[in-house]
XYZ file of C-alpha atoms in Angstrom:
654
model
C -25.499 19.758 28.858
C -23.635 22.877 29.787
C -20.256 20.984 29.655
C -20.690 19.577 26.092
C -19.025 22.763 24.479
C -15.980 22.988 26.678
C -15.511 19.204 26.001
C -15.508 19.715 22.122
C -13.003 22.472 22.649
C -10.828 20.381 24.589
C -10.915 17.727 22.006
C -10.120 20.342 19.358
C -7.108 21.139 21.487
C -5.926 17.725 21.529
C -6.115 17.185 17.867
C -4.539 20.596 17.010
C -1.128 19.507 16.798
C -1.989 16.167 14.933
C -4.427 17.057 12.573
C -8.084 17.134 13.351
C -9.343 15.929 9.928
C -9.687 12.502 10.923
C -12.040 13.358 13.493
C -15.241 15.342 12.395
C -15.866 17.307 15.598
C -19.333 19.244 15.886
C -18.658 22.880 15.080
C -20.331 25.728 13.738
C -19.087 27.194 10.472
C -19.431 30.576 9.412
C -19.985 30.968 5.477
C -20.788 34.119 3.747
C -19.701 36.371 0.625
C -16.996 39.012 0.845
C -18.407 41.872 2.882
C -21.652 40.232 3.694
C -21.099 41.357 7.588
C -19.473 37.922 8.667
C -16.794 39.949 10.762
C -19.567 42.119 12.470
C -21.772 39.052 13.448
C -18.874 37.146 15.187
C -17.673 40.637 16.741
C -21.071 41.068 18.343
C -21.175 37.432 19.498
C -17.639 38.169 21.360
C -18.640 41.775 22.276
C -15.090 43.298 21.286
C -13.495 44.528 18.046
C -10.793 41.704 17.261
C -10.952 40.543 13.810
C -8.856 42.318 10.981
C -10.435 44.382 8.660
C -9.713 46.003 5.098
C -10.415 45.775 1.491
C -10.362 42.754 -0.349
C -9.983 39.245 1.348
C -8.642 39.735 5.000
C -9.359 36.509 6.218
C -7.001 34.371 4.562
C -6.862 31.333 6.879
C -9.598 29.462 8.837
C -10.285 31.108 12.498
C -11.382 28.521 14.761
C -12.828 30.624 17.576
C -13.828 29.136 20.942
C -15.898 31.368 23.266
C -15.596 30.435 26.921
C -17.816 31.981 29.707
C -16.143 32.594 32.821
C -16.973 34.079 35.912
C -16.398 38.228 36.523
C -13.104 38.958 37.897
C -14.309 39.912 41.406
C -15.807 36.699 42.040
C -12.699 34.755 40.666
C -10.484 36.739 42.901
C -12.805 35.996 45.854
C -12.690 32.250 45.174
C -8.861 32.403 44.909
C -8.585 34.237 48.025
C -11.157 31.856 49.784
C -10.999 28.109 49.227
C -9.024 28.454 46.027
C -11.824 26.678 43.992
C -11.891 28.351 40.674
C -13.776 27.309 37.266
C -12.111 25.019 35.107
C -11.218 27.572 32.503
C -9.047 29.381 35.346
C -7.275 26.329 36.370
C -4.694 26.723 33.213
C -4.672 30.561 34.177
C -4.642 31.214 37.822
C -2.640 34.202 37.637
C -4.656 35.960 35.159
C -6.086 39.427 36.555
C -8.228 40.441 33.908
C -11.840 40.511 33.237
C -11.488 39.337 29.530
C -8.426 37.695 27.981
C -7.622 35.456 24.908
C -4.951 32.866 24.021
C -3.666 31.604 20.872
C -3.420 27.718 20.921
C -0.052 27.897 18.960
C 1.405 29.728 21.754
C -0.244 28.434 24.905
C 1.550 29.907 27.744
C 0.992 33.461 26.488
C -2.056 35.520 27.609
C -3.011 38.403 25.346
C -5.523 41.086 26.728
C -8.247 41.782 24.081
C -6.396 44.750 22.537
C -3.430 42.797 21.575
C -5.035 39.904 19.881
C -6.561 41.346 16.866
C -4.786 40.666 13.445
C -3.931 37.232 14.327
C -6.819 34.824 13.023
C -5.144 31.249 13.837
C -6.715 29.440 16.358
C -8.106 31.631 19.369
C -9.674 31.133 22.668
C -11.580 33.789 24.345
C -12.288 34.166 28.020
C -15.236 36.516 28.986
C -17.951 36.737 31.396
C -19.911 38.253 28.591
C -19.842 35.448 26.374
C -21.550 32.295 26.150
C -19.782 28.761 25.554
C -19.651 28.535 21.756
C -17.163 27.296 19.144
C -17.164 28.873 15.673
C -15.096 28.807 12.305
C -14.543 31.820 10.491
C -13.858 31.293 7.011
C -12.634 33.619 4.036
C -15.612 35.451 2.041
C -16.659 33.973 -1.182
C -15.348 36.422 -3.737
C -15.441 36.309 -7.534
C -12.842 38.529 -8.886
C -9.198 38.381 -7.788
C -7.781 41.504 -6.158
C -4.605 42.655 -5.736
C -1.894 39.638 -5.210
C -4.569 37.262 -5.055
C -4.357 33.997 -7.720
C -6.340 33.739 -10.400
C -8.179 30.775 -9.179
C -9.064 32.487 -5.921
C -12.630 31.806 -6.202
C -12.346 27.952 -6.553
C -9.652 27.909 -3.684
C -11.813 29.818 -1.404
C -15.048 27.545 -2.386
C -12.696 24.327 -1.738
C -11.750 25.412 1.455
C -15.076 26.243 2.487
C -16.606 22.864 1.234
C -14.051 21.053 3.142
C -15.442 22.467 6.403
C -19.047 22.352 5.619
C -19.003 18.871 4.225
C -18.370 17.557 7.747
C -21.597 16.060 8.621
C -20.980 17.021 12.540
C -20.886 20.669 11.518
C -23.614 23.072 11.492
C -23.545 25.758 9.077
C -24.247 29.422 9.834
C -24.800 31.135 6.263
C -24.723 34.894 6.470
C -26.359 36.875 3.803
C -27.105 40.427 3.614
C -30.877 41.792 3.674
C -30.121 44.229 0.841
C -29.463 41.727 -1.748
C -31.578 38.766 -3.124
C -31.529 35.546 -1.344
C -31.962 33.851 -4.538
C -28.360 34.603 -5.469
C -26.887 33.797 -2.186
C -23.733 32.111 -2.549
C -23.561 31.124 1.110
C -26.891 29.677 0.933
C -25.879 27.857 -2.308
C -22.952 26.206 -0.808
C -25.057 25.232 2.152
C -27.426 23.243 -0.240
C -24.824 21.454 -2.035
C -23.730 19.770 1.180
C -26.902 20.062 3.174
C -29.899 19.585 0.708
C -32.364 18.970 3.397
C -31.405 22.040 5.528
C -30.887 19.930 8.657
C -27.768 21.796 9.830
C -28.128 25.225 8.295
C -28.997 28.450 10.014
C -29.468 31.426 8.178
C -28.471 35.085 9.171
C -29.863 37.926 7.594
C -27.494 41.012 8.164
C -27.820 44.457 7.404
C -31.539 44.888 8.288
C -31.071 48.595 8.444
C -29.734 49.048 4.745
C -32.438 47.985 3.024
C -34.238 50.445 0.409
C -36.772 52.777 1.910
C -40.280 51.252 1.937
C -38.923 47.691 2.111
C -38.307 45.106 4.897
C -37.200 41.466 5.334
C -40.319 40.430 7.029
C -41.213 37.588 4.801
C -37.628 36.711 4.403
C -37.279 36.645 8.339
C -40.521 34.381 8.424
C -39.099 32.015 6.220
C -41.741 32.500 3.302
C -39.136 33.201 0.763
C -36.615 30.315 1.210
C -37.323 28.276 4.462
C -34.405 27.118 6.577
C -34.781 24.061 8.643
C -32.793 25.664 11.828
C -34.361 29.140 11.481
C -33.539 32.519 10.261
C -32.291 35.317 12.478
C -31.998 38.960 11.477
C -29.377 41.257 13.071
C -28.223 44.776 12.604
C -24.473 45.371 11.701
C -22.138 48.289 12.617
C -22.009 50.833 10.027
C -18.493 51.881 8.842
C -19.065 55.150 10.486
C -19.613 53.394 13.731
C -16.393 51.575 13.449
C -14.529 54.561 12.319
C -15.955 56.580 15.476
C -15.218 53.443 17.743
C -18.751 53.015 18.674
C -18.877 50.304 21.382
C -20.424 47.079 20.914
C -22.827 47.686 24.124
C -24.398 50.675 22.279
C -24.384 48.809 18.898
C -26.524 46.110 20.620
C -28.934 48.578 22.257
C -29.294 50.348 18.965
C -29.891 47.093 17.278
C -32.832 46.094 19.585
C -34.298 49.501 19.370
C -34.113 49.283 15.457
C -35.793 45.809 15.841
C -38.589 47.143 18.071
C -39.342 49.921 15.615
C -39.223 47.868 12.438
C -40.082 44.400 13.333
C -41.797 44.479 16.983
C -43.295 41.113 16.240
C -39.754 39.365 15.884
C -37.734 41.542 18.246
C -37.731 38.810 20.894
C -36.355 36.391 17.846
C -33.901 38.372 16.435
C -30.648 40.385 17.135
C -27.237 39.219 18.242
C -27.984 38.469 21.574
C -30.707 36.049 20.343
C -28.258 34.624 17.901
C -25.582 33.786 20.167
C -28.329 32.041 22.683
C -29.674 30.132 19.654
C -26.186 29.058 18.337
C -25.101 27.989 21.883
C -28.605 25.968 22.542
C -28.186 24.427 18.900
C -24.411 23.395 19.118
C -25.379 21.613 22.590
C -28.040 19.652 21.182
C -26.145 19.067 18.027
C -23.164 17.844 20.060
C -25.468 15.732 22.338
C -26.523 13.979 19.147
C -22.960 13.521 17.639
C -21.376 12.236 20.685
C -22.255 8.722 20.782
C -20.878 8.242 16.954
C -17.847 10.503 17.898
C -17.004 8.143 20.866
C -17.211 5.135 18.389
C -15.112 6.730 15.977
C -12.457 7.780 18.504
C -12.350 3.971 19.729
C -12.143 2.568 16.303
C -9.384 4.989 15.209
C -7.493 4.023 18.583
C -7.545 0.373 17.722
C -6.429 1.181 14.174
C -3.436 3.326 15.242
C -2.332 0.891 17.587
C -2.139 -1.622 15.114
C -0.081 0.383 12.717
C 2.128 1.507 15.570
C 2.903 -2.092 16.425
C 3.633 -2.604 12.594
C 6.534 0.137 13.069
C 8.355 -1.741 15.951
C 10.122 0.040 18.679
C 13.245 2.070 18.371
C 16.252 0.010 18.228
C 18.085 -0.218 21.605
C 20.272 -3.346 21.569
C 21.635 -3.605 18.123
C 23.279 -7.044 18.369
C 19.817 -8.228 19.501
C 17.875 -6.897 17.176
C 20.098 -7.843 14.033
C 20.342 -11.480 15.244
C 16.522 -11.541 15.713
C 15.791 -10.079 12.169
C 18.522 -12.437 10.751
C 16.847 -15.305 12.237
C 13.447 -14.523 11.350
C 14.492 -14.005 7.779
C 16.222 -17.456 7.429
C 13.151 -18.895 9.205
C 10.838 -17.615 6.935
C 13.061 -18.185 3.852
C 12.989 -21.886 4.703
C 9.595 -22.001 5.726
C 8.672 -20.746 2.304
C 10.738 -23.652 0.390
C 8.870 -26.201 2.897
C 5.596 -24.280 2.603
C 4.674 -23.646 6.129
C 5.154 -20.061 5.751
C 2.579 -17.581 7.390
C 2.194 -15.682 4.142
C 1.089 -18.174 1.368
C 0.101 -16.743 -1.964
C -2.898 -17.790 -3.570
C -2.547 -16.330 -7.195
C 0.583 -18.329 -8.373
C 3.058 -21.076 -7.150
C 5.902 -20.021 -4.732
C 8.745 -21.532 -2.980
C 8.905 -25.243 -2.618
C 5.591 -25.642 -4.539
C 7.386 -23.764 -7.631
C 10.531 -26.148 -7.193
C 8.306 -29.200 -7.204
C 6.595 -27.824 -10.309
C 9.850 -27.371 -11.897
C 11.041 -30.862 -11.206
C 8.085 -33.030 -12.119
C 6.146 -30.917 -14.579
C 8.763 -28.803 -16.482
C 11.907 -30.791 -16.361
C 9.844 -34.102 -16.413
C 7.669 -33.282 -19.359
C 10.622 -31.820 -21.302
C 12.771 -35.012 -21.061
C 9.534 -37.271 -21.892
C 9.300 -34.973 -24.999
C 12.646 -35.840 -26.185
C 12.552 -38.501 -28.892
C 15.170 -41.180 -28.299
C 15.782 -41.457 -32.100
C 15.222 -37.701 -32.604
C 17.976 -36.203 -35.208
C 19.099 -39.885 -36.098
C 18.378 -40.884 -39.613
C 18.855 -44.491 -41.140
C 21.768 -43.554 -43.246
C 23.532 -41.814 -39.938
C 23.175 -45.350 -38.423
C 24.643 -47.110 -41.457
C 27.308 -44.746 -41.498
C 28.182 -45.774 -37.889
C 27.963 -49.168 -38.536
C 30.173 -49.384 -41.806
C 32.715 -46.902 -39.954
C 32.667 -49.175 -36.964
C 33.727 -52.387 -39.063
C 36.603 -50.780 -41.052
C 37.791 -52.527 -44.278
C 36.156 -55.615 -43.772
C 32.228 -56.311 -43.960
C 30.681 -57.496 -40.756
C 28.886 -60.487 -40.118
C 27.174 -58.960 -37.120
C 26.236 -55.371 -36.098
C 29.173 -53.978 -34.288
C 28.812 -52.970 -30.856
C 30.956 -49.903 -31.144
C 28.319 -48.374 -33.636
C 25.359 -48.787 -30.796
C 27.717 -46.817 -28.306
C 28.722 -44.201 -30.518
C 25.283 -43.346 -31.560
C 23.545 -43.649 -27.979
C 26.233 -41.544 -26.495
C 25.242 -38.933 -28.944
C 21.564 -39.251 -28.286
C 22.179 -39.271 -24.410
C 23.978 -35.957 -24.659
C 20.724 -34.363 -25.742
C 19.675 -34.895 -21.771
C 22.405 -32.447 -20.579
C 20.777 -29.198 -21.560
C 17.298 -29.724 -20.154
C 19.074 -30.482 -16.877
C 21.171 -27.611 -16.662
C 18.223 -25.525 -17.529
C 16.441 -27.197 -14.643
C 19.202 -26.021 -12.308
C 18.517 -22.609 -13.655
C 14.988 -22.450 -12.856
C 15.435 -23.498 -9.393
C 18.199 -20.985 -8.936
C 15.791 -18.132 -10.285
C 13.118 -19.520 -7.812
C 15.505 -19.295 -4.968
C 16.209 -15.685 -5.859
C 12.456 -14.924 -6.062
C 11.905 -16.193 -2.634
C 14.186 -13.651 -1.058
C 12.016 -10.931 -2.409
C 8.829 -12.664 -1.204
C 10.385 -12.827 2.362
C 11.670 -9.482 2.543
C 8.368 -7.972 1.386
C 5.719 -9.969 3.156
C 7.168 -12.408 5.905
C 9.506 -10.041 7.543
C 7.850 -6.723 7.976
C 10.612 -5.813 10.388
C 13.015 -5.785 7.828
C 11.657 -3.180 6.075
C 12.612 -0.737 8.664
C 16.021 -0.898 7.841
C 16.796 -0.287 4.099
C 20.608 -0.922 4.369
C 20.060 -4.144 6.417
C 17.286 -5.294 3.575
C 19.828 -4.676 0.807
C 22.597 -6.439 2.745
C 20.622 -9.574 3.394
C 19.531 -9.735 -0.188
C 23.311 -9.529 -1.458
C 24.275 -12.127 0.800
C 21.662 -14.523 0.174
C 22.367 -13.818 -3.698
C 26.007 -14.333 -3.409
C 25.681 -17.734 -1.597
C 23.069 -18.909 -4.247
C 25.756 -17.641 -7.044
C 28.607 -19.501 -5.482
C 26.199 -22.795 -5.431
C 25.163 -22.356 -8.888
C 28.378 -23.581 -10.792
C 29.058 -26.317 -8.058
C 25.336 -27.672 -8.818
C 25.862 -27.129 -12.608
C 29.053 -29.207 -12.368
C 27.657 -32.011 -10.502
C 24.555 -32.071 -13.193
C 26.930 -32.190 -16.077
C 28.816 -35.044 -14.306
C 25.502 -37.142 -14.027
C 25.471 -36.967 -17.606
C 29.182 -37.602 -18.128
C 28.809 -40.656 -15.880
C 26.259 -42.110 -18.149
C 28.591 -41.600 -20.893
C 31.415 -42.874 -19.506
C 30.121 -46.466 -19.458
C 27.463 -47.982 -21.559
C 26.277 -50.730 -19.534
C 24.704 -53.457 -21.677
C 24.588 -55.764 -18.868
C 22.045 -53.391 -17.456
C 18.881 -55.401 -16.014
C 16.543 -53.482 -18.072
C 18.337 -53.457 -21.271
C 17.476 -55.783 -23.844
C 20.039 -58.259 -25.185
C 21.434 -57.427 -28.563
C 20.999 -61.091 -29.799
C 17.369 -61.140 -28.676
C 16.738 -57.881 -30.566
C 18.563 -59.473 -33.760
C 16.744 -62.632 -33.356
C 13.251 -60.617 -33.002
C 14.037 -58.659 -36.042
C 14.782 -61.641 -38.087
C 11.660 -63.570 -36.984
C 9.657 -60.504 -38.152
C 11.304 -60.364 -41.520
C 10.744 -64.025 -41.977
C 7.204 -63.645 -41.357
C 6.841 -60.960 -44.006
C 8.924 -62.995 -46.595
C 9.475 -66.585 -47.815
C 12.625 -68.065 -46.818
C 14.143 -68.844 -50.333
C 12.286 -65.873 -51.966
C 13.636 -63.709 -49.395
C 17.165 -64.634 -50.236
C 16.909 -64.475 -53.989
C 15.005 -60.977 -53.696
C 17.809 -59.768 -51.480
C 20.817 -61.115 -54.014
C 18.914 -59.691 -56.832
C 18.364 -56.283 -55.022
C 22.051 -56.229 -54.120
C 22.923 -56.939 -57.835
C 20.637 -54.314 -58.988
C 21.571 -51.617 -56.599
C 21.906 -48.185 -58.517
C 25.306 -46.781 -59.326
C 25.057 -44.028 -56.834
C 25.069 -46.722 -53.863
C 26.230 -45.875 -50.471
C 29.860 -44.677 -50.588
C 30.171 -45.671 -54.480
C 31.044 -43.268 -57.108
C 28.587 -42.691 -60.021
C 29.520 -44.187 -63.294
C 31.739 -42.096 -65.465
C 33.011 -39.742 -62.438
C 36.344 -39.487 -61.122
C 36.828 -41.180 -57.965
C 37.490 -38.862 -55.056
C 37.249 -40.566 -51.801
C 37.722 -37.465 -49.861
C 35.129 -35.303 -51.474
C 32.640 -38.135 -52.074
C 29.467 -36.845 -50.537
C 27.010 -39.078 -48.705
C 23.888 -39.553 -50.648
C 20.666 -37.818 -49.075
C 18.657 -40.866 -49.267
C 18.362 -44.218 -51.040
C 16.611 -47.570 -50.883
C 18.116 -49.736 -48.139
C 18.678 -53.321 -48.740
C 16.925 -55.941 -46.324
C 20.006 -56.636 -44.372
C 20.696 -53.015 -43.913
C 17.065 -52.545 -42.865
C 17.548 -55.250 -40.462
C 20.787 -53.695 -39.082
C 19.146 -50.149 -38.774
C 16.148 -51.355 -36.805
C 18.431 -53.515 -34.292
C 20.524 -50.422 -33.729
C 17.214 -48.229 -33.326
C 15.759 -50.634 -30.820
C 18.895 -50.897 -28.733
C 19.357 -47.168 -28.739
C 16.005 -46.650 -27.715
C 15.989 -49.059 -24.879
C 19.154 -47.893 -23.594
C 18.027 -44.110 -23.871
C 14.793 -44.964 -21.771
C 16.945 -46.430 -18.996
C 19.393 -43.324 -19.093
C 16.521 -40.963 -19.267
C 14.668 -42.452 -16.411
C 17.821 -42.261 -14.297
C 18.665 -38.489 -15.256
C 14.816 -37.732 -14.609
C 15.438 -38.935 -10.981
C 18.805 -38.083 -10.204
C 19.115 -34.482 -11.434
C 16.102 -33.137 -8.996
C 18.173 -34.970 -6.312
C 21.260 -33.408 -6.980
C 19.812 -29.936 -7.058
C 18.177 -30.431 -3.791
C 21.168 -31.704 -2.326
C 23.867 -29.195 -3.602
C 21.731 -26.114 -3.953
C 18.378 -26.124 -2.021
C 19.343 -27.984 1.046
C 22.527 -26.575 1.284
C 21.332 -23.193 1.292
C 18.435 -23.950 3.787
C 21.166 -25.422 6.057
C 23.868 -22.555 5.698
C 21.690 -19.424 5.304
C 21.527 -18.384 8.608
C 25.147 -19.016 9.512
C 26.210 -17.226 6.360
C 24.176 -14.127 7.272
C 25.365 -13.875 10.780
C 29.101 -14.663 9.521
C 28.537 -11.823 6.944
C 26.318 -9.305 8.821
C 26.929 -9.647 12.638
C 30.282 -7.480 12.968
C 30.313 -4.705 15.456
C 31.469 -2.106 12.973
C 28.263 -2.969 10.830
C 25.673 -2.829 13.475
C 25.071 0.792 13.678
C 25.197 1.380 9.985
C 22.730 -1.567 9.088
C 20.193 -0.640 11.680
C 19.726 2.837 10.668
C 15.943 3.144 10.092
C 14.492 4.715 6.993
C 13.462 8.435 7.434
C 9.870 7.553 6.513
C 9.453 4.753 8.931
C 10.770 7.122 11.910
C 8.577 9.854 11.045
C 5.592 7.745 10.502
C 5.910 6.221 13.991
C 6.221 9.446 15.551
C 3.191 10.793 13.773
C 1.141 7.576 14.410
C 2.422 7.818 18.235
C 1.244 11.350 18.684
C -1.852 10.474 16.872
C -2.636 7.597 19.187
C -1.682 9.473 22.290
C -4.188 12.275 20.853
C -6.994 9.518 20.601
C -6.258 8.265 24.102
C -6.612 11.850 25.609
C -9.712 12.316 23.399
C -11.285 9.163 24.719
C -10.521 10.005 28.385
C -12.110 13.432 27.762
C -15.472 11.913 26.194
C -15.798 9.252 28.957
C -15.717 12.095 31.583
C -19.429 12.972 30.222
C -21.790 10.781 32.112
C -24.842 9.769 30.238
C -27.230 11.553 32.479
C -25.340 14.719 31.068
C -26.630 14.151 27.800
C -30.411 14.270 28.443
């Protein structure tokens, strides 16, 4: 049990340089209002005047005070001259020839005699045969009104600092409240109740018992009948300002304190005073450490594993620049290709990515767009008749001219080029997105080197940019190839004679033979004056300015010719659309996607693997280097802490 407090002291030293806030060590936190007697209580525990004094807030930073009991000087000298066996506290200071001394942990190798270390409240270790093993944290006194150069929100700042310490569930709260004020208004007890409502880790010290009004005493308070406190209430008598001015020794003050308690509180004299307070605090802290130690060990083990994982994620400092660059480039190229193939380690579940997105573009976006194109869209019957008549010249045609079909079907086929080029653009955009996906998720090593990351993005983007016009040209050629030769002998294309015969048979079923010809002749004779290409009666003839009428009733023959052309256009358009829908994705895969996959690594190596660039590209970001250093220091501290805790045997805890 006696080794527990020194163990916590060693842990505090371990975490001093890396920040002990992640490890909530067991400790005693002293809380009290300004001028409540906190400093006098601490000095009585130490047995020395060492704290700064003055008006206003003198303690401006937390003072972590470690009291370490050592053997008297004569005994230590005897041990040194004999077998050389000394106490653990002496192993770091074998040459100290003083009864008492102190050290500041921020300047470890310097020893200060007790007269020299006052006025430096930072992190203090005091070695003395007159103290008990104890660890205390002294905080600034609670104040209400700013004084001097203090900020306007001094009260909020002090309370925030105090709460940050006493909120630690492993800390004991030593609340100091003067006896000459009402405990119901004690700021120290109020803050303690906020974080410890059950009072399981709060001890109350009632100071200045000798300053109560004549005829009154603090017996009811000390017995816990006014405000009960779970860990107990201890009364002490502080040195007066006159005692301090006359340099009254602490030994004399303790004798006078004990005499005062015997006279005024004889029934409580054995359970009050500074000596009893020191013993009580030491006992409470040892038992509290014993209770906290299992959880503390678990916490250190868990944090060690977490920080080891973080350290691994930062990687090792670069030693071989060539090997590191080649490794990162190869890893990036592999991740890029795996993302396209769908075999990447980091697969998104919120949206399509990589090869899956490209597949969606080919078969959903592009495919549905082509399917939505009407083969006869934007083509009216009058457009068809105009093409037929323009193809016949000055002579009326007995049959539908083939030239008109080719002219019109090419016009419709050109509509397939725009969605095809848009398909290339969408795939190109997805290949760009894969770059960011790989650099952000798959290749964590790449994030360490911002310049290398930017260079890789630039190289891959440049490669895609070079391949985009080539792919667009090939897709444009696919449409041009279809336009170059209208294959009316295509196996899937319906013969024009069959279409014409089919149309004639359908019209024959609708009309009687003789009646049909008669009606057709009458219809032609009675055609309106504003017939196709004919000037209106009474108007001057102007062939150049005559406009095509918007609509008119077609003759039976014209309807037959239009239907024949429409069927032929639709049939051939569907053949070409099917071919384009199949060949465009293949073209994009060959000239863009597969080309990038096959040449990505060689392009990266060729552009980046140059000796003058190696040093520059592999400069780590300042944040990464700093974080690796901090994490490595914390991991080392955690390992030391784990070794320190492991030294305590289970039998020592009970």
